[in-house]
CSV table of C-alpha atoms in Angstrom, one decimal:
chain,number,residue,atom,x,y,z
A,21,ALA,CA,8.9,40.9,114.2
A,22,LEU,CA,7.7,38.7,117.0
A,23,ALA,CA,4.0,38.0,117.9
A,24,PHE,CA,3.2,36.1,121.1
A,25,ALA,CA,-0.2,35.8,122.7
A,26,ALA,CA,-1.2,34.0,125.9
A,27,GLY,CA,-4.2,34.1,128.0
A,28,GLY,CA,-5.5,32.7,131.3
A,29,ALA,CA,-3.6,31.4,134.4
A,30,ARG,CA,-0.9,28.9,133.9
A,31,ALA,CA,-2.8,26.4,135.9
A,32,GLN,CA,-5.7,26.7,133.4
A,33,GLN,CA,-3.5,25.7,130.4
A,34,PRO,CA,-3.5,29.0,128.6
A,35,SER,CA,-3.6,29.2,124.8
A,36,ILE,CA,-0.4,30.4,123.1
A,37,THR,CA,0.1,31.6,119.5
A,38,PRO,CA,3.9,32.1,119.1
A,39,ASN,CA,5.2,33.5,115.8
A,40,TYR,CA,8.9,34.1,115.2
A,41,LYS,CA,10.8,35.4,112.3
A,42,ASP,CA,14.6,35.0,112.4
A,43,ALA,CA,14.4,35.1,116.2
A,44,ASP,CA,17.5,34.1,118.3
A,45,ILE,CA,16.9,30.6,119.5
A,46,ARG,CA,17.6,31.8,123.1
A,47,GLN,CA,14.6,34.1,122.8
A,48,VAL,CA,12.4,31.0,122.0
A,49,ILE,CA,14.0,29.2,124.9
A,50,GLU,CA,13.1,32.0,127.3
A,51,ALA,CA,9.5,32.0,126.1
A,52,VAL,CA,9.2,28.2,126.5
A,53,GLY,CA,10.6,28.5,130.0
A,54,GLU,CA,8.2,31.3,130.9
A,55,VAL,CA,5.1,29.4,129.6
A,56,THR,CA,6.0,25.9,130.8
A,57,GLY,CA,7.7,26.7,134.0
A,58,LYS,CA,10.8,24.7,132.9
A,59,ASN,CA,14.3,25.8,133.7
A,60,PHE,CA,17.0,25.5,131.0
A,61,ILE,CA,20.8,25.6,131.0
A,62,LEU,CA,22.2,26.4,127.5
A,63,ASP,CA,25.5,25.3,126.1
A,64,PRO,CA,27.4,28.2,124.7
A,65,ARG,CA,27.3,26.6,121.3
A,66,VAL,CA,23.6,26.7,121.1
A,67,LYS,CA,23.1,29.4,118.5
A,68,ALA,CA,20.6,29.7,115.6
A,69,GLN,CA,18.1,32.0,114.0
A,70,VAL,CA,14.7,30.5,114.2
A,71,THR,CA,11.5,31.0,112.1
A,72,MET,CA,8.4,29.6,113.5
A,73,LEU,CA,4.9,30.0,112.2
A,74,SER,CA,1.6,29.1,113.9
A,75,ALA,CA,-1.9,29.9,112.7
A,76,SER,CA,-3.8,28.6,115.7
A,77,PRO,CA,-3.4,28.7,119.5
A,78,MET,CA,-1.8,25.8,121.3
A,79,THR,CA,-1.3,24.6,124.8
A,80,PRO,CA,2.0,24.9,126.7
A,81,ASP,CA,2.6,21.2,126.2
A,82,ALA,CA,2.1,21.6,122.4
A,83,PHE,CA,4.4,24.6,122.4
A,84,TYR,CA,7.1,22.5,124.2
A,85,GLU,CA,6.7,19.8,121.5
A,86,VAL,CA,7.2,22.5,118.8
A,87,PHE,CA,10.4,23.6,120.7
A,88,LEU,CA,11.8,20.0,120.7
A,89,SER,CA,11.2,19.9,117.0
A,90,ILE,CA,13.2,23.1,116.5
A,91,LEU,CA,16.0,21.7,118.6
A,92,SER,CA,16.1,18.5,116.5
A,93,VAL,CA,16.2,20.1,113.1
A,94,TYR,CA,19.1,22.5,114.3
A,95,GLY,CA,21.1,19.6,115.7
A,96,PHE,CA,20.4,20.3,119.5
A,97,ILE,CA,19.0,18.0,122.2
A,98,ALA,CA,17.2,18.6,125.6
A,99,VAL,CA,18.7,16.5,128.4
A,100,PRO,CA,16.8,16.6,131.8
A,101,SER,CA,19.3,16.9,134.7
A,102,GLY,CA,17.5,17.1,138.0
A,103,ASP,CA,15.4,20.2,138.1
A,104,VAL,CA,16.8,21.7,135.0
A,105,ILE,CA,17.0,20.8,131.3
A,106,LYS,CA,20.3,21.2,129.5
A,107,ILE,CA,20.2,22.3,125.8
A,108,LEU,CA,23.3,20.8,124.2
A,109,PRO,CA,24.6,20.2,120.6
A,110,ASP,CA,23.7,16.6,119.5
A,111,SER,CA,27.1,14.9,119.0
A,112,ASN,CA,25.4,12.4,116.7
A,113,ALA,CA,23.6,15.0,114.5
A,114,ARG,CA,25.3,16.0,111.3
A,115,GLN,CA,25.6,19.6,110.5
A,116,GLN,CA,22.3,20.9,109.2
A,117,PRO,CA,22.6,23.0,106.0
A,118,GLY,CA,21.2,26.4,106.6
A,119,ALA,CA,20.8,25.9,110.3
A,120,GLU,CA,22.4,29.2,111.2
A,121,LEU,CA,20.7,31.8,109.0
A,122,GLU,CA,21.7,35.4,108.3
A,123,ALA,CA,19.8,38.1,110.1
A,124,GLY,CA,17.1,39.5,108.1
A,125,GLY,CA,16.3,36.3,106.2
A,126,GLY,CA,13.4,33.9,106.8
A,127,GLY,CA,11.6,34.5,103.6
A,128,ARG,CA,13.8,32.6,101.3
A,129,PRO,CA,12.8,29.1,99.9
A,130,ASP,CA,15.9,27.5,101.4
A,131,ASP,CA,15.6,28.9,104.9
A,132,ILE,CA,14.8,26.4,107.7
A,133,VAL,CA,11.4,27.1,109.2
A,134,THR,CA,9.1,25.5,111.7
A,135,ARG,CA,5.4,25.5,111.1
A,136,VAL,CA,2.5,24.3,113.2
A,137,ILE,CA,-0.5,23.0,111.2
A,138,PRO,CA,-3.8,22.2,112.9
A,139,VAL,CA,-5.7,19.2,111.5
A,140,GLN,CA,-9.5,19.2,111.7
A,141,LYS,CA,-10.9,16.0,110.1
A,142,VAL,CA,-8.3,13.3,110.6
A,143,ALA,CA,-5.9,12.3,113.4
A,144,ALA,CA,-2.7,14.2,113.0
A,145,ALA,CA,-0.8,11.0,114.1
A,146,GLN,CA,-2.2,9.1,111.2
A,147,LEU,CA,-0.7,11.5,108.7
A,148,VAL,CA,2.9,11.2,110.0
A,149,PRO,CA,3.7,7.8,108.3
A,150,ILE,CA,2.0,9.0,105.1
A,151,LEU,CA,3.9,12.4,105.0
A,152,ARG,CA,7.3,11.3,106.4
A,153,PRO,CA,8.7,10.2,103.0
A,154,LEU,CA,8.3,13.7,101.9
A,155,ILE,CA,10.6,15.1,104.6
A,156,PRO,CA,14.4,15.0,104.1
A,157,GLN,CA,16.8,13.5,106.6
A,158,TYR,CA,17.6,16.8,108.2
A,159,GLY,CA,14.0,17.8,108.6
A,160,HIS,CA,11.5,16.9,111.3
A,161,LEU,CA,7.9,15.9,111.4
A,162,ALA,CA,5.9,15.1,114.4
A,163,ALA,CA,2.3,15.1,115.7
A,164,HIS,CA,0.9,16.4,119.0
A,165,PRO,CA,-2.2,14.2,119.5
A,166,PRO,CA,-3.7,16.1,122.4
A,167,SER,CA,-4.0,19.3,120.2
A,168,ASN,CA,-4.2,17.3,116.9
A,169,LEU,CA,-1.3,19.4,115.5
A,170,LEU,CA,1.3,18.6,113.0
A,171,ILE,CA,4.7,20.1,113.5
A,172,ILE,CA,7.0,20.4,110.5
A,173,SER,CA,10.6,21.7,110.4
A,174,ASP,CA,12.2,21.9,106.9
A,175,ARG,CA,13.1,24.2,104.1
A,176,ALA,CA,10.4,26.9,103.7
A,177,SER,CA,9.5,25.7,100.1
A,178,ASN,CA,8.9,22.2,101.3
A,179,VAL,CA,7.0,23.3,104.3
A,180,GLU,CA,4.6,25.2,102.0
A,181,ARG,CA,4.3,22.2,99.8
A,182,MET,CA,3.5,20.0,102.8
A,183,ALA,CA,0.9,22.5,104.0
A,184,ARG,CA,-0.9,22.3,100.7
A,185,ILE,CA,-0.9,18.5,100.7
A,186,ILE,CA,-2.2,18.4,104.4
A,187,ALA,CA,-5.0,20.8,103.4
A,188,ARG,CA,-6.1,18.5,100.6
A,189,ILE,CA,-6.1,15.5,102.8
A,190,ASP,CA,-7.9,17.3,105.6
A,191,GLN,CA,-10.7,18.3,103.3
A,192,ALA,CA,-11.7,14.8,102.4
A,193,ALA,CA,-11.2,12.6,105.4
A,194,ASP,CA,-13.4,9.9,104.1
A,195,GLN,CA,-10.9,8.8,101.5
A,196,ASP,CA,-7.7,6.7,101.9
A,197,TYR,CA,-4.4,8.4,101.0
A,198,ASP,CA,-0.9,7.1,100.3
A,199,VAL,CA,2.2,8.8,99.3
A,200,VAL,CA,4.5,7.1,96.8
A,201,ARG,CA,8.1,8.2,96.3
A,202,LEU,CA,9.4,7.8,92.8
A,203,GLU,CA,13.0,6.9,92.4
A,204,HIS,CA,13.3,7.0,88.6
A,205,ALA,CA,10.1,7.7,86.8
A,206,SER,CA,8.8,11.3,86.2
A,207,ALA,CA,5.9,12.0,88.7
A,208,SER,CA,4.1,14.1,86.1
A,209,GLU,CA,4.3,11.3,83.5
A,210,VAL,CA,3.0,8.7,86.1
A,211,VAL,CA,0.1,10.9,86.9
A,212,LYS,CA,-0.9,11.0,83.1
A,213,ILE,CA,-0.6,7.3,82.8
A,214,VAL,CA,-2.6,6.5,86.0
A,215,GLY,CA,-5.2,9.1,85.0
A,216,ALA,CA,-5.7,7.5,81.6
A,217,LEU,CA,-5.9,4.1,83.2
A,218,ASN,CA,-8.4,5.3,85.7
A,219,GLN,CA,-10.6,7.0,83.0
A,220,GLY,CA,-10.5,3.8,80.9
A,221,SER,CA,-11.6,1.8,84.0
A,222,GLN,CA,-14.4,4.3,84.7
A,223,GLN,CA,-15.7,4.0,81.1
A,224,ALA,CA,-15.5,0.2,81.1
A,225,GLU,CA,-17.5,0.0,84.3
A,226,GLY,CA,-20.1,2.6,83.3
A,227,GLY,CA,-18.8,5.2,85.8
A,228,GLY,CA,-19.5,2.9,88.7
A,229,GLY,CA,-16.0,2.1,89.8
A,230,PRO,CA,-14.0,3.8,92.6
A,231,ARG,CA,-12.5,7.2,91.7
A,232,VAL,CA,-8.8,7.6,92.2
A,233,THR,CA,-7.1,11.0,92.3
A,234,VAL,CA,-3.4,11.1,91.8
């Protein structure tokens, strides 16, 4: 299924809400060309099934940023050449596991998906360095500051996890956040230890100290 909505004249920057499930990447490229007015030439090796989820409208410029994110995670690059843009395999990109999905997929935890997440209370660009350690090497994370959107391409299971983390951060913009990657310790055990230490600190200070959530 493919849902695509656009309104207004192109000169007035229409809002677009594209949603794709296991769509041929060429179909996405055609839509990008129609919305942005850009012309593309595709290398015959440019093949992939793409899943892209967007819950809110975006501008054509933001849509193009999402498109570049999709290209990156599937190992393709966009190279301007005169009045056209060539879509080529990135010779420096290693093969992405699961890049070419079987038709009818898109709902499995290991499928590669791209999701656009609007951020309401903080600057999307500020979240990128905090969240980047949670994205594997083959994934992609970027911000589109004009629309305050986060663009994530990764395994479906991790994208859902990232969306939950972003939702929590976005609900409490008055607090400072950091993400710590653990190499050896169990995350659940560290949470218990830090929680116990924080509780003890609160009791010692009569409940007046800063609250820490881990």
